[in-house]
mmCIF file of C-alpha atoms and ligand atoms in Angstrom:
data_model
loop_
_atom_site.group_PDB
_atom_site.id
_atom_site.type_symbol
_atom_site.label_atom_id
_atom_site.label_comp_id
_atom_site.label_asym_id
_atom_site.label_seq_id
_atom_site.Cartn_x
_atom_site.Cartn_y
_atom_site.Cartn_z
ATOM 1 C CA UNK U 26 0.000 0.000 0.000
ATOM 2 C CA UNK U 27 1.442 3.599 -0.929
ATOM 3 C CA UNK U 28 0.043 6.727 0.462
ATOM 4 C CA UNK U 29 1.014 10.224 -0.530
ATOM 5 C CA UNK U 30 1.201 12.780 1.358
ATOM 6 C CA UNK U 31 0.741 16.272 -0.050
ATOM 7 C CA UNK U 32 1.914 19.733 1.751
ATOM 8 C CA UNK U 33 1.039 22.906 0.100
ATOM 9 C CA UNK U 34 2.366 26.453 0.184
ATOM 10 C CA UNK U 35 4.087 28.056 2.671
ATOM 11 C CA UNK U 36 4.081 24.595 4.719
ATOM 12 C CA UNK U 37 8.105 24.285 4.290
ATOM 13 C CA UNK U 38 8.400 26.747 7.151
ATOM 14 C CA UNK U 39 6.754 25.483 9.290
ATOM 15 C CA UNK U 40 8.915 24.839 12.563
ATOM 16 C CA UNK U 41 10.078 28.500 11.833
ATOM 17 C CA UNK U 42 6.310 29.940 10.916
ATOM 18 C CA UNK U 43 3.773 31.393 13.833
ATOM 19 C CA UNK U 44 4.862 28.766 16.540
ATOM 20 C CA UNK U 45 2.084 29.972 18.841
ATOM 21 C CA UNK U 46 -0.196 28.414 15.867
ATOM 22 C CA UNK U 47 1.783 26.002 14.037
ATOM 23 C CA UNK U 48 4.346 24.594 16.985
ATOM 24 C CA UNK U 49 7.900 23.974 16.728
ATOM 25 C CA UNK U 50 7.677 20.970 15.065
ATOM 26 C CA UNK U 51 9.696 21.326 11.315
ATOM 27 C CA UNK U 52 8.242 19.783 8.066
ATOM 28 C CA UNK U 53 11.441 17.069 7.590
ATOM 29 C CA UNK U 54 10.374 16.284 11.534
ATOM 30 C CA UNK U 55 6.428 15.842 10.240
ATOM 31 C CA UNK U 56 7.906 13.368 7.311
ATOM 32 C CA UNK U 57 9.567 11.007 9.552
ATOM 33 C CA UNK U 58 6.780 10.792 11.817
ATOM 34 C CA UNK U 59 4.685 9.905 9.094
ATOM 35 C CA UNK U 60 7.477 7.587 7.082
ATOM 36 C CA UNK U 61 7.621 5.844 11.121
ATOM 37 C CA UNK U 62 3.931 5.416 11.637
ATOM 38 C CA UNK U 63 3.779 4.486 7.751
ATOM 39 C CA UNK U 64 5.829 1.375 8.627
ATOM 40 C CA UNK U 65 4.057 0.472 11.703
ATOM 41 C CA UNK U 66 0.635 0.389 9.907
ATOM 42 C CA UNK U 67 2.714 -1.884 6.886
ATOM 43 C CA UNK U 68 2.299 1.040 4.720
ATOM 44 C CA UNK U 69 4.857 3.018 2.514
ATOM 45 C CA UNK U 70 4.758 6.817 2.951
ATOM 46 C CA UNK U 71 5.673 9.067 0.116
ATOM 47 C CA UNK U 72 5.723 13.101 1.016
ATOM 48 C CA UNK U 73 5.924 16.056 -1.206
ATOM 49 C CA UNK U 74 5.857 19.790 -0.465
ATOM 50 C CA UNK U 75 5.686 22.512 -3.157
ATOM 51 C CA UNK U 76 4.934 26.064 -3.267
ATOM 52 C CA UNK U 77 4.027 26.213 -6.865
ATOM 53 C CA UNK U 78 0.411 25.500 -7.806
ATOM 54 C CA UNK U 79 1.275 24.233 -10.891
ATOM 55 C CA UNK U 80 4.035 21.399 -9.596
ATOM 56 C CA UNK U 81 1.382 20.429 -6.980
ATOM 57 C CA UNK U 82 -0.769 19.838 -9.575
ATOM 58 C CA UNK U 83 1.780 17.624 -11.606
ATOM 59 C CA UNK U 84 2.477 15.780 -8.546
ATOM 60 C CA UNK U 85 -1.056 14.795 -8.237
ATOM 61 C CA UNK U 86 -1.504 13.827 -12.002
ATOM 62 C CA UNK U 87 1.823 11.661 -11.210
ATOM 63 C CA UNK U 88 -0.473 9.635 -8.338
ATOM 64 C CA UNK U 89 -2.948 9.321 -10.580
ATOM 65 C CA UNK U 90 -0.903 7.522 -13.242
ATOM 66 C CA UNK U 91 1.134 5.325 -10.181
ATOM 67 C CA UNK U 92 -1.584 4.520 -8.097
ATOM 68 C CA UNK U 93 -1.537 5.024 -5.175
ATOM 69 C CA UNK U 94 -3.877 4.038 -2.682
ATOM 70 C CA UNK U 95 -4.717 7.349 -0.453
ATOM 71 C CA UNK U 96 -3.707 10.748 -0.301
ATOM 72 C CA UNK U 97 -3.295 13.103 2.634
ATOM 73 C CA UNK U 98 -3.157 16.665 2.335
ATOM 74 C CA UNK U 99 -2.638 19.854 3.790
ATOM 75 C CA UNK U 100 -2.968 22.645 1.303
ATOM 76 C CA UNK U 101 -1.946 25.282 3.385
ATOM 77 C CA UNK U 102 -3.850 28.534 2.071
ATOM 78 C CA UNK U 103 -4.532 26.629 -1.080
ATOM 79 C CA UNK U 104 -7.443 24.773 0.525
ATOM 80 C CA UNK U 105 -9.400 28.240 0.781
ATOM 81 C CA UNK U 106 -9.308 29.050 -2.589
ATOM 82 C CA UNK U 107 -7.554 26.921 -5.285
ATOM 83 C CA UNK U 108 -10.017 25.278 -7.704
ATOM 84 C CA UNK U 109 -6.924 23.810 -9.826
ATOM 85 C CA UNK U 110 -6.130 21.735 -6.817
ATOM 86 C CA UNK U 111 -9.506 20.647 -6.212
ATOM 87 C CA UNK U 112 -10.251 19.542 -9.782
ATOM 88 C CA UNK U 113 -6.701 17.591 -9.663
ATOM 89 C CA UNK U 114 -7.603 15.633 -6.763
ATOM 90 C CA UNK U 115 -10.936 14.979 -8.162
ATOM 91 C CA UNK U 116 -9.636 13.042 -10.645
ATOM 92 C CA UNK U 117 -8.028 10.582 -8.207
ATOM 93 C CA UNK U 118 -10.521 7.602 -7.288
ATOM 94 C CA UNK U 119 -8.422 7.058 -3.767
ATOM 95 C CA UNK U 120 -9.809 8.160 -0.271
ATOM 96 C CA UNK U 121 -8.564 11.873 0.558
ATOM 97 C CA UNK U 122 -7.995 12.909 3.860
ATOM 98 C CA UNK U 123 -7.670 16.757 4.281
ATOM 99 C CA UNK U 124 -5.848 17.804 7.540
ATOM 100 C CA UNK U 125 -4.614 21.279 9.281
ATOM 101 C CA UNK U 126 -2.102 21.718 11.590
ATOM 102 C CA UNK U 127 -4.654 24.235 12.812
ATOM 103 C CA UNK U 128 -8.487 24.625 13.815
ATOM 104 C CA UNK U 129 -9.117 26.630 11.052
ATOM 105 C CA UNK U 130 -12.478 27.077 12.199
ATOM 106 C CA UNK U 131 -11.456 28.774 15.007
ATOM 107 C CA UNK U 132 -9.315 31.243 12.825
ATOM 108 C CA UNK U 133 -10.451 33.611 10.298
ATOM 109 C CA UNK U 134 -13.505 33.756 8.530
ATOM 110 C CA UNK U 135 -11.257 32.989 5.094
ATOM 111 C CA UNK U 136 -10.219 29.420 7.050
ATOM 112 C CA UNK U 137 -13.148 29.031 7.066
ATOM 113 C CA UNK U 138 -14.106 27.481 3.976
ATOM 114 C CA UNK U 139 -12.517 24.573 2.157
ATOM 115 C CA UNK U 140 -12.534 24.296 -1.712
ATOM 116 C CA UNK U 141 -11.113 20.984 -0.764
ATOM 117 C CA UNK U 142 -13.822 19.712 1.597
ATOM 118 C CA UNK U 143 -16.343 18.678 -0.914
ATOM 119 C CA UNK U 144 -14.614 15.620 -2.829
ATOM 120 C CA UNK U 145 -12.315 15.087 0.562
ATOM 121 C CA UNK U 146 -13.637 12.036 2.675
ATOM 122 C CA UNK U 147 -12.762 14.349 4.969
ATOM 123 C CA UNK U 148 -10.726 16.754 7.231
ATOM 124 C CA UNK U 149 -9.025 16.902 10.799
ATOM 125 C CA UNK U 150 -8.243 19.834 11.729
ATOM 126 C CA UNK U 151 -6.604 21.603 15.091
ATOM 127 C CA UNK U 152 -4.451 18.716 16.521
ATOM 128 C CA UNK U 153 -1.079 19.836 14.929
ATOM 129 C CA UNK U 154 1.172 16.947 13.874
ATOM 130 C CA UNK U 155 -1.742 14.544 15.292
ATOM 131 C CA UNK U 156 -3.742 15.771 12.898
ATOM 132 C CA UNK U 157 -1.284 14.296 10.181
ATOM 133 C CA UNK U 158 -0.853 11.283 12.167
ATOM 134 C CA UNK U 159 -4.102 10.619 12.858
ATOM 135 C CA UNK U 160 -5.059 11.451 8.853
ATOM 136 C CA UNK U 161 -2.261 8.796 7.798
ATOM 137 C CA UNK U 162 -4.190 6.503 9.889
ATOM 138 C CA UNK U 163 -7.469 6.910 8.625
ATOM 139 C CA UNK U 164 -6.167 7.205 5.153
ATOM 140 C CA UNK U 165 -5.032 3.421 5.667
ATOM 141 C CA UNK U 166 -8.313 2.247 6.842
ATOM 142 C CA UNK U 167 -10.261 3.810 4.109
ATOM 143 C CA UNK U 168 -7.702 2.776 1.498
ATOM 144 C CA UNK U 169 -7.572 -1.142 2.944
ATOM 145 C CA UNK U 170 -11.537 -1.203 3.032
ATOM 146 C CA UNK U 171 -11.538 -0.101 -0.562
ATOM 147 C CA UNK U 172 -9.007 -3.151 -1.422
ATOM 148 C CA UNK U 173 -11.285 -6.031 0.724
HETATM 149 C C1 DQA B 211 -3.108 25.410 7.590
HETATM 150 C C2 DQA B 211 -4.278 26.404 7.771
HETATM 151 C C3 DQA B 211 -4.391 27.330 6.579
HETATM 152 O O1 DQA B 211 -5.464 28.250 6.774
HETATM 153 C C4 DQA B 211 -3.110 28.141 6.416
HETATM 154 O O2 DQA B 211 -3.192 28.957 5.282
HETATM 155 C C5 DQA B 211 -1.885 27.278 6.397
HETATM 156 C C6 DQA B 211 -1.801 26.147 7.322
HETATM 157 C C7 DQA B 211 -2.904 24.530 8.831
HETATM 158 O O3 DQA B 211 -2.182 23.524 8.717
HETATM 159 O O4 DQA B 211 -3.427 24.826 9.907
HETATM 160 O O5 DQA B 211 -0.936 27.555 5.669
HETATM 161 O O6 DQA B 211 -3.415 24.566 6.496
#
């Protein structure tokens, strides 16, 4: 089983970025957290990070023609507003699992709203690097229900 997981703009700083909101925690620290629990489920974990719309996209057209079995994503500021990204995951047929380091419901109103949301199985937001973890995880259990 091969999941992807998908970081969006700005996200390469965090550790550095608005600790009070985003922790101390640094994105190569998120990856091997994820690559760790990855193994423990039996699961290999694949991680990309761009700030570039357009290489995002490409990166998702990429999993479409490999396969893989789930994607996770934070967009970062993407998920309030980019269509491009939304119509690129829509044409994967794997479970995705939106997450936020942040309860971006709790932020403002622009948060708010996810472009993403709609063809997302869905989102968990608010627990910082839990809220990866605990998207990898559900990522695998949708993505091994599909398969039975
Ligand atoms: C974020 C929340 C977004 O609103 C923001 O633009 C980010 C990070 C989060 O992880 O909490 O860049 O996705």
């Amino acid at each position: 089983m091969k999941i992807l997981t998908l970081h969006g703009i700005n996200l390469n700083m965090f550790g550095k970025r608005d600790p009070k909101t985003y922790g101390t925690t640094t994105l190569a620290e998120i990856d091997a957290q994820l690559v760790a629990l990855g193994q423990e489920l039996g699961t290999e974990v694949a991680c990309f990070q761009s700030n570039f719309e357009g290489a995002m996209v490409e990166r998702i057209h990429a999993a479409h023609t490999e396969g893989v079995d789930a994607i996770v994503i934070n967009a970062g500021a993407w998920t309030h507003y980019s269509y491009g990204i939304r119509d690129a995951l829509a044409i994967l047929q794997c479970p995705i699992v939106e997450v936020h380091m942040s309860n971006v419901h709790a932020r403002e109103a622009f948060r708010h709203h996810s472009v993403l949301a709609e063809i997302a199985q869905g989102q968990i937001a608010g627990f910082g690097v839990d809220s990866y973890l605990l998207g990898l995880r559900t990522a695998v259990t949708h993505a091994k229900a599909r398969q039975a």
